[in-house]
Amino acid sequence: MRGPGATDARNQALLQKQDLVIAAWLGLLLPLAWLAPARMWSPASGSLTSVVERLTPRGTAARIDSTRRRCGDRTDLPAPSEIVARTMARRVERHLHYLRELRPGGWHPRITLTGGGNIDRALEQERGCILWVAPMLFSHLVTKKGLHEAGYAVTHLSHANHGVSQSRLGYRLNVVTTRPEERYLAERLVMTDGDELRRTRQLYDRLGENALVSIMAATEFGARMVTCPFLCGEVRLPTGAPSLSLATDATLLPVLALRHDDDRFEVIVEPPLTATPGDDRHAVVDDLVQQYVRRVEIHVIRHPEQYTEWW
């Protein structure tokens, strides 16, 4: 298996300016992550966010404008400026989670699993199960950690650029993300440019062995994308997970992780997405994507600060 950053080096910069910024930022957060009790992270993240907003007014304004376009005139969502502030604070917290995982002894939050029976029933059919993980802020680490604690062995499909940097030197920073996640996986299949067919075949093999496979619903990668209405705008998602489900007859389950105000995390496994029979395969896949987006939208409305794709 090729590791993170193993994508075609010819398409990558040697080093990016943001790599230095990220390294400095993680260095700033490290003492807070390793030395402060977890109960202090939320107020500290809010304070750091306020400083960042004052230091980067143009960036903050751009995020608010982007969020406003998504929210429109909806009255069931907070003001765009509030969403942005809260989302930025949650992003800081997420960095602290990863950094604490790297400390001896790791990070031990309270994680509850809701809907685990959906996984059990899927595996009882012995055709494999695909967890289609929603792009919520805490889905990457908390989902893997929560499923591991519940006794599930997961094979996760990941892109080589997963992490905080995509440059040839900066990708070394990605161990901050990948190392904590990998300890909670049975296997990580890393997708690199030109390696898609081999990884797809491996996914077929794992599902044929009745394995539990997770795929993140990332909006930037996919051979075929589908655009769906979302809030007052649109969202584009790849069709890989539903296409794989149709091809293998594996159960397709939407999954997401949420942080609650009592510092508890919840991994939610939704009931299966059901394909509508039809001769047009693309239409069937598109319908599954639309079902998925509607499921995720419900949780985004309830927890808008935890959605990763506002900007």
mmCIF file of C-alpha atoms in Angstrom:
data_model
loop_
_atom_site.group_PDB
_atom_site.id
_atom_site.type_symbol
_atom_site.label_atom_id
_atom_site.label_comp_id
_atom_site.label_asym_id
_atom_site.label_seq_id
_atom_site.Cartn_x
_atom_site.Cartn_y
_atom_site.Cartn_z
ATOM 1 C CA MET A 1 0.000 0.000 0.000
ATOM 2 C CA ARG A 2 1.305 3.425 -0.879
ATOM 3 C CA GLY A 3 1.171 5.989 1.858
ATOM 4 C CA PRO A 4 -0.294 9.493 2.052
ATOM 5 C CA GLY A 5 1.180 11.849 -0.482
ATOM 6 C CA ALA A 6 1.939 9.054 -2.936
ATOM 7 C CA THR A 7 0.007 10.743 -5.711
ATOM 8 C CA ASP A 8 1.874 11.759 -8.880
ATOM 9 C CA ALA A 9 4.659 14.065 -7.677
ATOM 10 C CA ARG A 10 4.796 15.799 -11.049
ATOM 11 C CA ASN A 11 1.444 17.402 -10.267
ATOM 12 C CA GLN A 12 2.485 18.698 -6.850
ATOM 13 C CA ALA A 13 4.376 21.752 -5.689
ATOM 14 C CA LEU A 14 7.500 21.116 -3.638
ATOM 15 C CA LEU A 15 6.229 23.355 -0.833
ATOM 16 C CA GLN A 16 3.327 25.738 -0.457
ATOM 17 C CA LYS A 17 3.178 28.909 1.594
ATOM 18 C CA GLN A 18 0.203 27.576 3.507
ATOM 19 C CA ASP A 19 2.310 24.615 4.683
ATOM 20 C CA LEU A 20 4.370 26.987 6.819
ATOM 21 C CA VAL A 21 1.221 28.597 8.164
ATOM 22 C CA ILE A 22 -0.262 25.181 9.012
ATOM 23 C CA ALA A 23 2.939 24.044 10.706
ATOM 24 C CA ALA A 24 3.040 27.218 12.812
ATOM 25 C CA TRP A 25 -0.663 26.873 13.665
ATOM 26 C CA LEU A 26 -0.301 23.260 14.779
ATOM 27 C CA GLY A 27 2.740 24.218 16.823
ATOM 28 C CA LEU A 28 0.680 26.919 18.536
ATOM 29 C CA LEU A 29 -2.106 24.452 19.341
ATOM 30 C CA LEU A 30 0.144 21.619 20.513
ATOM 31 C CA PRO A 31 0.611 22.817 24.138
ATOM 32 C CA LEU A 32 -3.143 23.398 24.454
ATOM 33 C CA ALA A 33 -3.888 19.929 23.073
ATOM 34 C CA TRP A 34 -1.341 18.102 25.217
ATOM 35 C CA LEU A 35 -1.452 20.049 28.491
ATOM 36 C CA ALA A 36 -4.947 21.532 28.888
ATOM 37 C CA PRO A 37 -7.928 19.408 29.977
ATOM 38 C CA ALA A 38 -10.424 18.739 27.202
ATOM 39 C CA ARG A 39 -13.127 20.785 28.943
ATOM 40 C CA MET A 40 -11.059 23.922 28.214
ATOM 41 C CA TRP A 41 -10.855 23.308 24.479
ATOM 42 C CA SER A 42 -14.241 24.725 23.519
ATOM 43 C CA PRO A 43 -13.836 28.155 25.210
ATOM 44 C CA ALA A 44 -10.199 28.345 24.086
ATOM 45 C CA SER A 45 -11.229 27.568 20.494
ATOM 46 C CA GLY A 46 -13.812 30.335 20.598
ATOM 47 C CA SER A 47 -11.221 32.836 21.825
ATOM 48 C CA LEU A 48 -8.708 31.814 19.149
ATOM 49 C CA THR A 49 -11.403 32.101 16.496
ATOM 50 C CA SER A 50 -12.194 35.665 17.558
ATOM 51 C CA VAL A 51 -8.534 36.569 17.150
ATOM 52 C CA VAL A 52 -8.334 34.941 13.714
ATOM 53 C CA GLU A 53 -11.479 36.761 12.565
ATOM 54 C CA ARG A 54 -9.986 40.116 13.569
ATOM 55 C CA LEU A 55 -6.652 39.351 11.894
ATOM 56 C CA THR A 56 -8.227 38.108 8.638
ATOM 57 C CA PRO A 57 -11.274 40.327 7.999
ATOM 58 C CA ARG A 58 -11.311 39.741 4.230
ATOM 59 C CA GLY A 59 -11.213 35.971 4.612
ATOM 60 C CA THR A 60 -13.927 36.068 7.250
ATOM 61 C CA ALA A 61 -16.120 38.264 5.055
ATOM 62 C CA ALA A 62 -15.684 35.847 2.132
ATOM 63 C CA ARG A 63 -16.725 32.911 4.308
ATOM 64 C CA ILE A 64 -19.806 34.781 5.512
ATOM 65 C CA ASP A 65 -20.795 35.686 1.941
ATOM 66 C CA SER A 66 -20.401 32.083 0.812
ATOM 67 C CA THR A 67 -22.456 30.831 3.744
ATOM 68 C CA ARG A 68 -25.142 33.437 3.085
ATOM 69 C CA ARG A 69 -25.536 32.166 -0.478
ATOM 70 C CA ARG A 70 -26.069 28.653 0.839
ATOM 71 C CA CYS A 71 -28.481 29.710 3.595
ATOM 72 C CA GLY A 72 -30.592 32.147 1.609
ATOM 73 C CA ASP A 73 -33.535 33.438 3.636
ATOM 74 C CA ARG A 74 -34.028 30.293 5.712
ATOM 75 C CA THR A 75 -35.333 31.008 9.191
ATOM 76 C CA ASP A 76 -34.357 27.583 10.551
ATOM 77 C CA LEU A 77 -30.642 28.436 10.435
ATOM 78 C CA PRO A 78 -28.582 30.905 12.492
ATOM 79 C CA ALA A 79 -27.196 34.068 10.909
ATOM 80 C CA PRO A 80 -24.334 33.353 8.448
ATOM 81 C CA SER A 81 -21.854 35.263 10.621
ATOM 82 C CA GLU A 82 -22.764 33.079 13.605
ATOM 83 C CA ILE A 83 -22.433 29.888 11.552
ATOM 84 C CA VAL A 84 -18.978 30.932 10.348
ATOM 85 C CA ALA A 85 -17.748 31.828 13.839
ATOM 86 C CA ARG A 86 -19.011 28.585 15.319
ATOM 87 C CA THR A 87 -17.660 26.515 12.440
ATOM 88 C CA MET A 88 -14.208 28.069 12.754
ATOM 89 C CA ALA A 89 -14.190 27.312 16.473
ATOM 90 C CA ARG A 90 -15.184 23.686 15.835
ATOM 91 C CA ARG A 91 -12.363 23.409 13.286
ATOM 92 C CA VAL A 92 -9.899 24.488 15.978
ATOM 93 C CA GLU A 93 -11.336 21.823 18.280
ATOM 94 C CA ARG A 94 -10.885 19.210 15.570
ATOM 95 C CA HIS A 95 -7.181 20.061 15.327
ATOM 96 C CA LEU A 96 -6.916 19.651 19.083
ATOM 97 C CA HIS A 97 -8.496 16.187 18.859
ATOM 98 C CA TYR A 98 -5.892 14.996 16.374
ATOM 99 C CA LEU A 99 -3.006 16.504 18.315
ATOM 100 C CA ARG A 100 -4.189 14.937 21.584
ATOM 101 C CA GLU A 101 -4.416 11.568 19.817
ATOM 102 C CA LEU A 102 -0.674 11.871 19.147
ATOM 103 C CA ARG A 103 0.092 12.345 22.833
ATOM 104 C CA PRO A 104 0.910 9.186 24.811
ATOM 105 C CA GLY A 105 -2.392 7.910 26.160
ATOM 106 C CA GLY A 106 -4.378 9.450 23.310
ATOM 107 C CA TRP A 107 -7.760 11.175 23.376
ATOM 108 C CA HIS A 108 -10.745 9.639 25.175
ATOM 109 C CA PRO A 109 -14.019 11.440 24.431
ATOM 110 C CA ARG A 110 -17.493 10.094 25.122
ATOM 111 C CA ILE A 111 -18.799 8.608 21.896
ATOM 112 C CA THR A 112 -22.194 6.970 21.528
ATOM 113 C CA LEU A 113 -23.233 4.907 18.524
ATOM 114 C CA THR A 114 -26.790 5.285 17.227
ATOM 115 C CA GLY A 115 -28.073 2.873 14.600
ATOM 116 C CA GLY A 116 -25.457 0.157 14.993
ATOM 117 C CA GLY A 117 -28.196 -2.377 14.344
ATOM 118 C CA ASN A 118 -28.304 -1.164 10.740
ATOM 119 C CA ILE A 119 -24.725 -2.389 10.317
ATOM 120 C CA ASP A 120 -25.463 -5.697 12.002
ATOM 121 C CA ARG A 121 -28.470 -6.381 9.790
ATOM 122 C CA ALA A 122 -26.479 -5.487 6.678
ATOM 123 C CA LEU A 123 -23.631 -7.848 7.569
ATOM 124 C CA GLU A 124 -26.101 -10.644 8.320
ATOM 125 C CA GLN A 125 -26.999 -10.597 4.616
ATOM 126 C CA GLU A 126 -23.343 -11.493 3.853
ATOM 127 C CA ARG A 127 -23.046 -9.141 0.892
ATOM 128 C CA GLY A 128 -20.892 -6.532 2.555
ATOM 129 C CA CYS A 129 -21.800 -3.077 3.809
ATOM 130 C CA ILE A 130 -20.769 0.393 2.598
ATOM 131 C CA LEU A 131 -20.707 3.268 5.066
ATOM 132 C CA TRP A 132 -21.107 6.508 3.114
ATOM 133 C CA VAL A 133 -19.685 9.060 5.557
ATOM 134 C CA ALA A 134 -21.102 12.584 5.404
ATOM 135 C CA PRO A 135 -18.727 15.588 5.250
ATOM 136 C CA MET A 136 -19.281 16.798 8.798
ATOM 137 C CA LEU A 137 -16.390 18.318 10.734
ATOM 138 C CA PHE A 138 -15.897 15.418 13.131
ATOM 139 C CA SER A 139 -16.740 12.565 10.766
ATOM 140 C CA HIS A 140 -13.157 11.673 9.826
ATOM 141 C CA LEU A 141 -11.756 10.781 13.245
ATOM 142 C CA VAL A 142 -14.811 10.363 15.494
ATOM 143 C CA THR A 143 -16.579 7.973 13.102
ATOM 144 C CA LYS A 144 -13.556 5.669 12.910
ATOM 145 C CA LYS A 145 -12.966 5.871 16.638
ATOM 146 C CA GLY A 146 -16.609 5.270 17.537
ATOM 147 C CA LEU A 147 -17.002 2.276 15.219
ATOM 148 C CA HIS A 148 -13.747 0.785 16.507
ATOM 149 C CA GLU A 149 -14.885 1.146 20.109
ATOM 150 C CA ALA A 150 -18.146 -0.593 19.175
ATOM 151 C CA GLY A 151 -16.179 -3.552 17.834
ATOM 152 C CA TYR A 152 -16.467 -2.965 14.072
ATOM 153 C CA ALA A 153 -13.494 -3.616 11.786
ATOM 154 C CA VAL A 154 -13.578 -1.069 8.961
ATOM 155 C CA THR A 155 -11.741 -0.900 5.641
ATOM 156 C CA HIS A 156 -11.575 2.762 4.664
ATOM 157 C CA LEU A 157 -11.010 4.176 1.188
ATOM 158 C CA SER A 158 -8.904 7.311 1.395
ATOM 159 C CA HIS A 159 -7.386 9.669 -1.147
ATOM 160 C CA ALA A 160 -3.625 10.159 -1.088
ATOM 161 C CA ASN A 161 -4.128 13.892 -0.477
ATOM 162 C CA HIS A 162 -6.156 13.363 2.688
ATOM 163 C CA GLY A 163 -4.785 15.663 5.339
ATOM 164 C CA VAL A 164 -3.704 19.258 5.761
ATOM 165 C CA SER A 165 -1.291 19.597 2.820
ATOM 166 C CA GLN A 166 -0.880 18.410 -0.775
ATOM 167 C CA SER A 167 2.691 19.532 -1.499
ATOM 168 C CA ARG A 168 5.592 17.095 -1.785
ATOM 169 C CA LEU A 169 7.246 18.285 1.432
ATOM 170 C CA GLY A 170 4.152 19.539 3.214
ATOM 171 C CA TYR A 171 2.386 16.176 2.976
ATOM 172 C CA ARG A 172 4.568 15.039 5.863
ATOM 173 C CA LEU A 173 2.274 17.152 8.011
ATOM 174 C CA ASN A 174 -0.532 14.802 7.063
ATOM 175 C CA VAL A 175 0.620 12.261 9.639
ATOM 176 C CA VAL A 176 -1.141 14.505 12.149
ATOM 177 C CA THR A 177 -4.348 13.360 10.478
ATOM 178 C CA THR A 178 -3.606 9.907 9.120
ATOM 179 C CA ARG A 179 -1.750 8.354 12.061
ATOM 180 C CA PRO A 180 -4.569 8.883 14.605
ATOM 181 C CA GLU A 181 -7.189 7.661 12.132
ATOM 182 C CA GLU A 182 -5.303 4.534 11.088
ATOM 183 C CA ARG A 183 -5.127 3.132 14.603
ATOM 184 C CA TYR A 184 -8.910 2.706 14.487
ATOM 185 C CA LEU A 185 -9.083 1.013 11.094
ATOM 186 C CA ALA A 186 -8.661 -2.593 10.070
ATOM 187 C CA GLU A 187 -7.269 -1.374 6.757
ATOM 188 C CA ARG A 188 -6.760 1.842 4.816
ATOM 189 C CA LEU A 189 -6.811 1.710 1.026
ATOM 190 C CA VAL A 190 -5.099 4.810 -0.342
ATOM 191 C CA MET A 191 -6.319 6.000 -3.732
ATOM 192 C CA THR A 192 -3.651 7.661 -5.880
ATOM 193 C CA ASP A 193 -3.824 9.146 -9.364
ATOM 194 C CA GLY A 194 -3.986 6.312 -11.895
ATOM 195 C CA ASP A 195 -4.637 3.757 -9.159
ATOM 196 C CA GLU A 196 -8.420 3.914 -9.189
ATOM 197 C CA LEU A 197 -9.056 0.595 -10.951
ATOM 198 C CA ARG A 198 -6.865 -1.431 -8.581
ATOM 199 C CA ARG A 199 -8.449 0.103 -5.493
ATOM 200 C CA THR A 200 -11.944 -0.451 -6.903
ATOM 201 C CA ARG A 201 -11.157 -4.110 -7.437
ATOM 202 C CA GLN A 202 -9.941 -4.349 -3.862
ATOM 203 C CA LEU A 203 -13.218 -2.845 -2.656
ATOM 204 C CA TYR A 204 -15.102 -5.459 -4.685
ATOM 205 C CA ASP A 205 -12.988 -8.155 -3.010
ATOM 206 C CA ARG A 206 -13.572 -6.796 0.499
ATOM 207 C CA LEU A 207 -17.323 -6.559 0.007
ATOM 208 C CA GLY A 208 -17.310 -10.075 -1.423
ATOM 209 C CA GLU A 209 -15.763 -11.126 1.897
ATOM 210 C CA ASN A 210 -18.660 -9.393 3.721
ATOM 211 C CA ALA A 211 -16.425 -6.604 5.002
ATOM 212 C CA LEU A 212 -17.439 -3.213 6.325
ATOM 213 C CA VAL A 213 -16.174 -0.524 3.920
ATOM 214 C CA SER A 214 -16.298 3.221 4.556
ATOM 215 C CA ILE A 215 -16.111 5.938 1.914
ATOM 216 C CA MET A 216 -16.142 9.664 2.625
ATOM 217 C CA ALA A 217 -18.612 11.697 0.579
ATOM 218 C CA ALA A 218 -15.929 14.194 -0.430
ATOM 219 C CA THR A 219 -17.082 16.806 -2.914
ATOM 220 C CA GLU A 220 -13.781 17.191 -4.769
ATOM 221 C CA PHE A 221 -13.050 13.660 -5.986
ATOM 222 C CA GLY A 222 -15.054 11.449 -8.310
ATOM 223 C CA ALA A 223 -15.080 10.170 -11.878
ATOM 224 C CA ARG A 224 -18.744 11.149 -12.122
ATOM 225 C CA MET A 225 -20.448 13.825 -10.047
ATOM 226 C CA VAL A 226 -24.116 14.563 -9.393
ATOM 227 C CA THR A 227 -25.464 17.996 -8.492
ATOM 228 C CA CYS A 228 -28.380 18.071 -6.035
ATOM 229 C CA PRO A 229 -30.412 20.850 -4.403
ATOM 230 C CA PHE A 230 -29.095 21.551 -0.920
ATOM 231 C CA LEU A 231 -30.494 24.203 1.433
ATOM 232 C CA CYS A 232 -30.802 27.279 -0.811
ATOM 233 C CA GLY A 233 -28.045 26.215 -3.165
ATOM 234 C CA GLU A 234 -26.539 23.058 -4.587
ATOM 235 C CA VAL A 235 -24.009 20.402 -3.655
ATOM 236 C CA ARG A 236 -21.996 18.119 -5.939
ATOM 237 C CA LEU A 237 -21.202 14.594 -4.806
ATOM 238 C CA PRO A 238 -19.359 11.684 -6.437
ATOM 239 C CA THR A 239 -21.309 8.574 -7.387
ATOM 240 C CA GLY A 240 -18.653 6.033 -6.401
ATOM 241 C CA ALA A 241 -20.324 4.710 -3.232
ATOM 242 C CA PRO A 242 -23.827 4.159 -4.683
ATOM 243 C CA SER A 243 -22.382 2.735 -7.915
ATOM 244 C CA LEU A 244 -20.331 0.267 -5.879
ATOM 245 C CA SER A 245 -23.411 -0.666 -3.864
ATOM 246 C CA LEU A 246 -25.414 -1.411 -6.997
ATOM 247 C CA ALA A 247 -22.592 -3.422 -8.561
ATOM 248 C CA THR A 248 -22.010 -5.605 -5.480
ATOM 249 C CA ASP A 249 -25.483 -5.618 -3.898
ATOM 250 C CA ALA A 250 -23.861 -4.339 -0.697
ATOM 251 C CA THR A 251 -26.024 -2.353 1.710
ATOM 252 C CA LEU A 252 -25.441 1.421 1.538
ATOM 253 C CA LEU A 253 -25.707 3.248 4.879
ATOM 254 C CA PRO A 254 -25.345 7.024 5.406
ATOM 255 C CA VAL A 255 -23.113 7.741 8.416
ATOM 256 C CA LEU A 256 -22.102 10.934 10.191
ATOM 257 C CA ALA A 257 -20.587 12.121 13.451
ATOM 258 C CA LEU A 258 -21.885 14.998 15.549
ATOM 259 C CA ARG A 259 -20.610 16.890 18.564
ATOM 260 C CA HIS A 260 -23.235 17.745 21.183
ATOM 261 C CA ASP A 261 -23.159 20.647 23.614
ATOM 262 C CA ASP A 262 -22.467 18.335 26.564
ATOM 263 C CA ASP A 263 -19.067 17.458 24.983
ATOM 264 C CA ARG A 264 -20.461 14.092 23.892
ATOM 265 C CA PHE A 265 -19.994 12.821 20.350
ATOM 266 C CA GLU A 266 -22.495 10.716 18.468
ATOM 267 C CA VAL A 267 -21.895 8.471 15.476
ATOM 268 C CA ILE A 268 -25.186 8.064 13.614
ATOM 269 C CA VAL A 269 -25.761 5.166 11.218
ATOM 270 C CA GLU A 270 -28.852 5.903 9.150
ATOM 271 C CA PRO A 271 -31.150 3.187 7.725
ATOM 272 C CA PRO A 272 -30.162 1.868 4.280
ATOM 273 C CA LEU A 273 -30.638 3.857 1.109
ATOM 274 C CA THR A 274 -32.949 1.938 -1.193
ATOM 275 C CA ALA A 275 -32.451 1.856 -4.944
ATOM 276 C CA THR A 276 -35.499 2.420 -7.141
ATOM 277 C CA PRO A 277 -35.579 -0.268 -9.873
ATOM 278 C CA GLY A 278 -34.986 1.066 -13.377
ATOM 279 C CA ASP A 279 -33.252 0.382 -16.657
ATOM 280 C CA ASP A 280 -31.235 3.612 -16.574
ATOM 281 C CA ARG A 281 -28.370 2.850 -14.183
ATOM 282 C CA HIS A 282 -27.274 6.479 -13.987
ATOM 283 C CA ALA A 283 -30.797 7.509 -12.995
ATOM 284 C CA VAL A 284 -30.854 4.899 -10.222
ATOM 285 C CA VAL A 285 -27.490 6.098 -8.908
ATOM 286 C CA ASP A 286 -28.574 9.735 -9.105
ATOM 287 C CA ASP A 287 -31.664 8.918 -7.047
ATOM 288 C CA LEU A 288 -29.501 7.315 -4.346
ATOM 289 C CA VAL A 289 -27.324 10.435 -4.220
ATOM 290 C CA GLN A 290 -30.410 12.626 -3.867
ATOM 291 C CA GLN A 291 -31.736 10.424 -1.058
ATOM 292 C CA TYR A 292 -28.387 10.734 0.677
ATOM 293 C CA VAL A 293 -28.307 14.525 0.373
ATOM 294 C CA ARG A 294 -31.804 14.805 1.844
ATOM 295 C CA ARG A 295 -30.753 12.653 4.821
ATOM 296 C CA VAL A 296 -27.630 14.731 5.442
ATOM 297 C CA GLU A 297 -29.474 18.036 5.019
ATOM 298 C CA ILE A 298 -31.664 17.240 8.034
ATOM 299 C CA HIS A 299 -28.582 17.003 10.266
ATOM 300 C CA VAL A 300 -26.933 20.076 8.744
ATOM 301 C CA ILE A 301 -29.996 22.168 9.585
ATOM 302 C CA ARG A 302 -29.780 20.964 13.190
ATOM 303 C CA HIS A 303 -25.993 21.371 13.428
ATOM 304 C CA PRO A 304 -24.968 23.878 10.725
ATOM 305 C CA GLU A 305 -21.673 24.734 12.420
ATOM 306 C CA GLN A 306 -20.453 21.171 11.869
ATOM 307 C CA TYR A 307 -20.865 21.034 8.090
ATOM 308 C CA THR A 308 -17.501 21.201 6.303
ATOM 309 C CA GLU A 309 -18.577 22.563 2.934
ATOM 310 C CA TRP A 310 -19.798 26.072 3.782
ATOM 311 C CA TRP A 311 -16.933 27.634 1.827
#
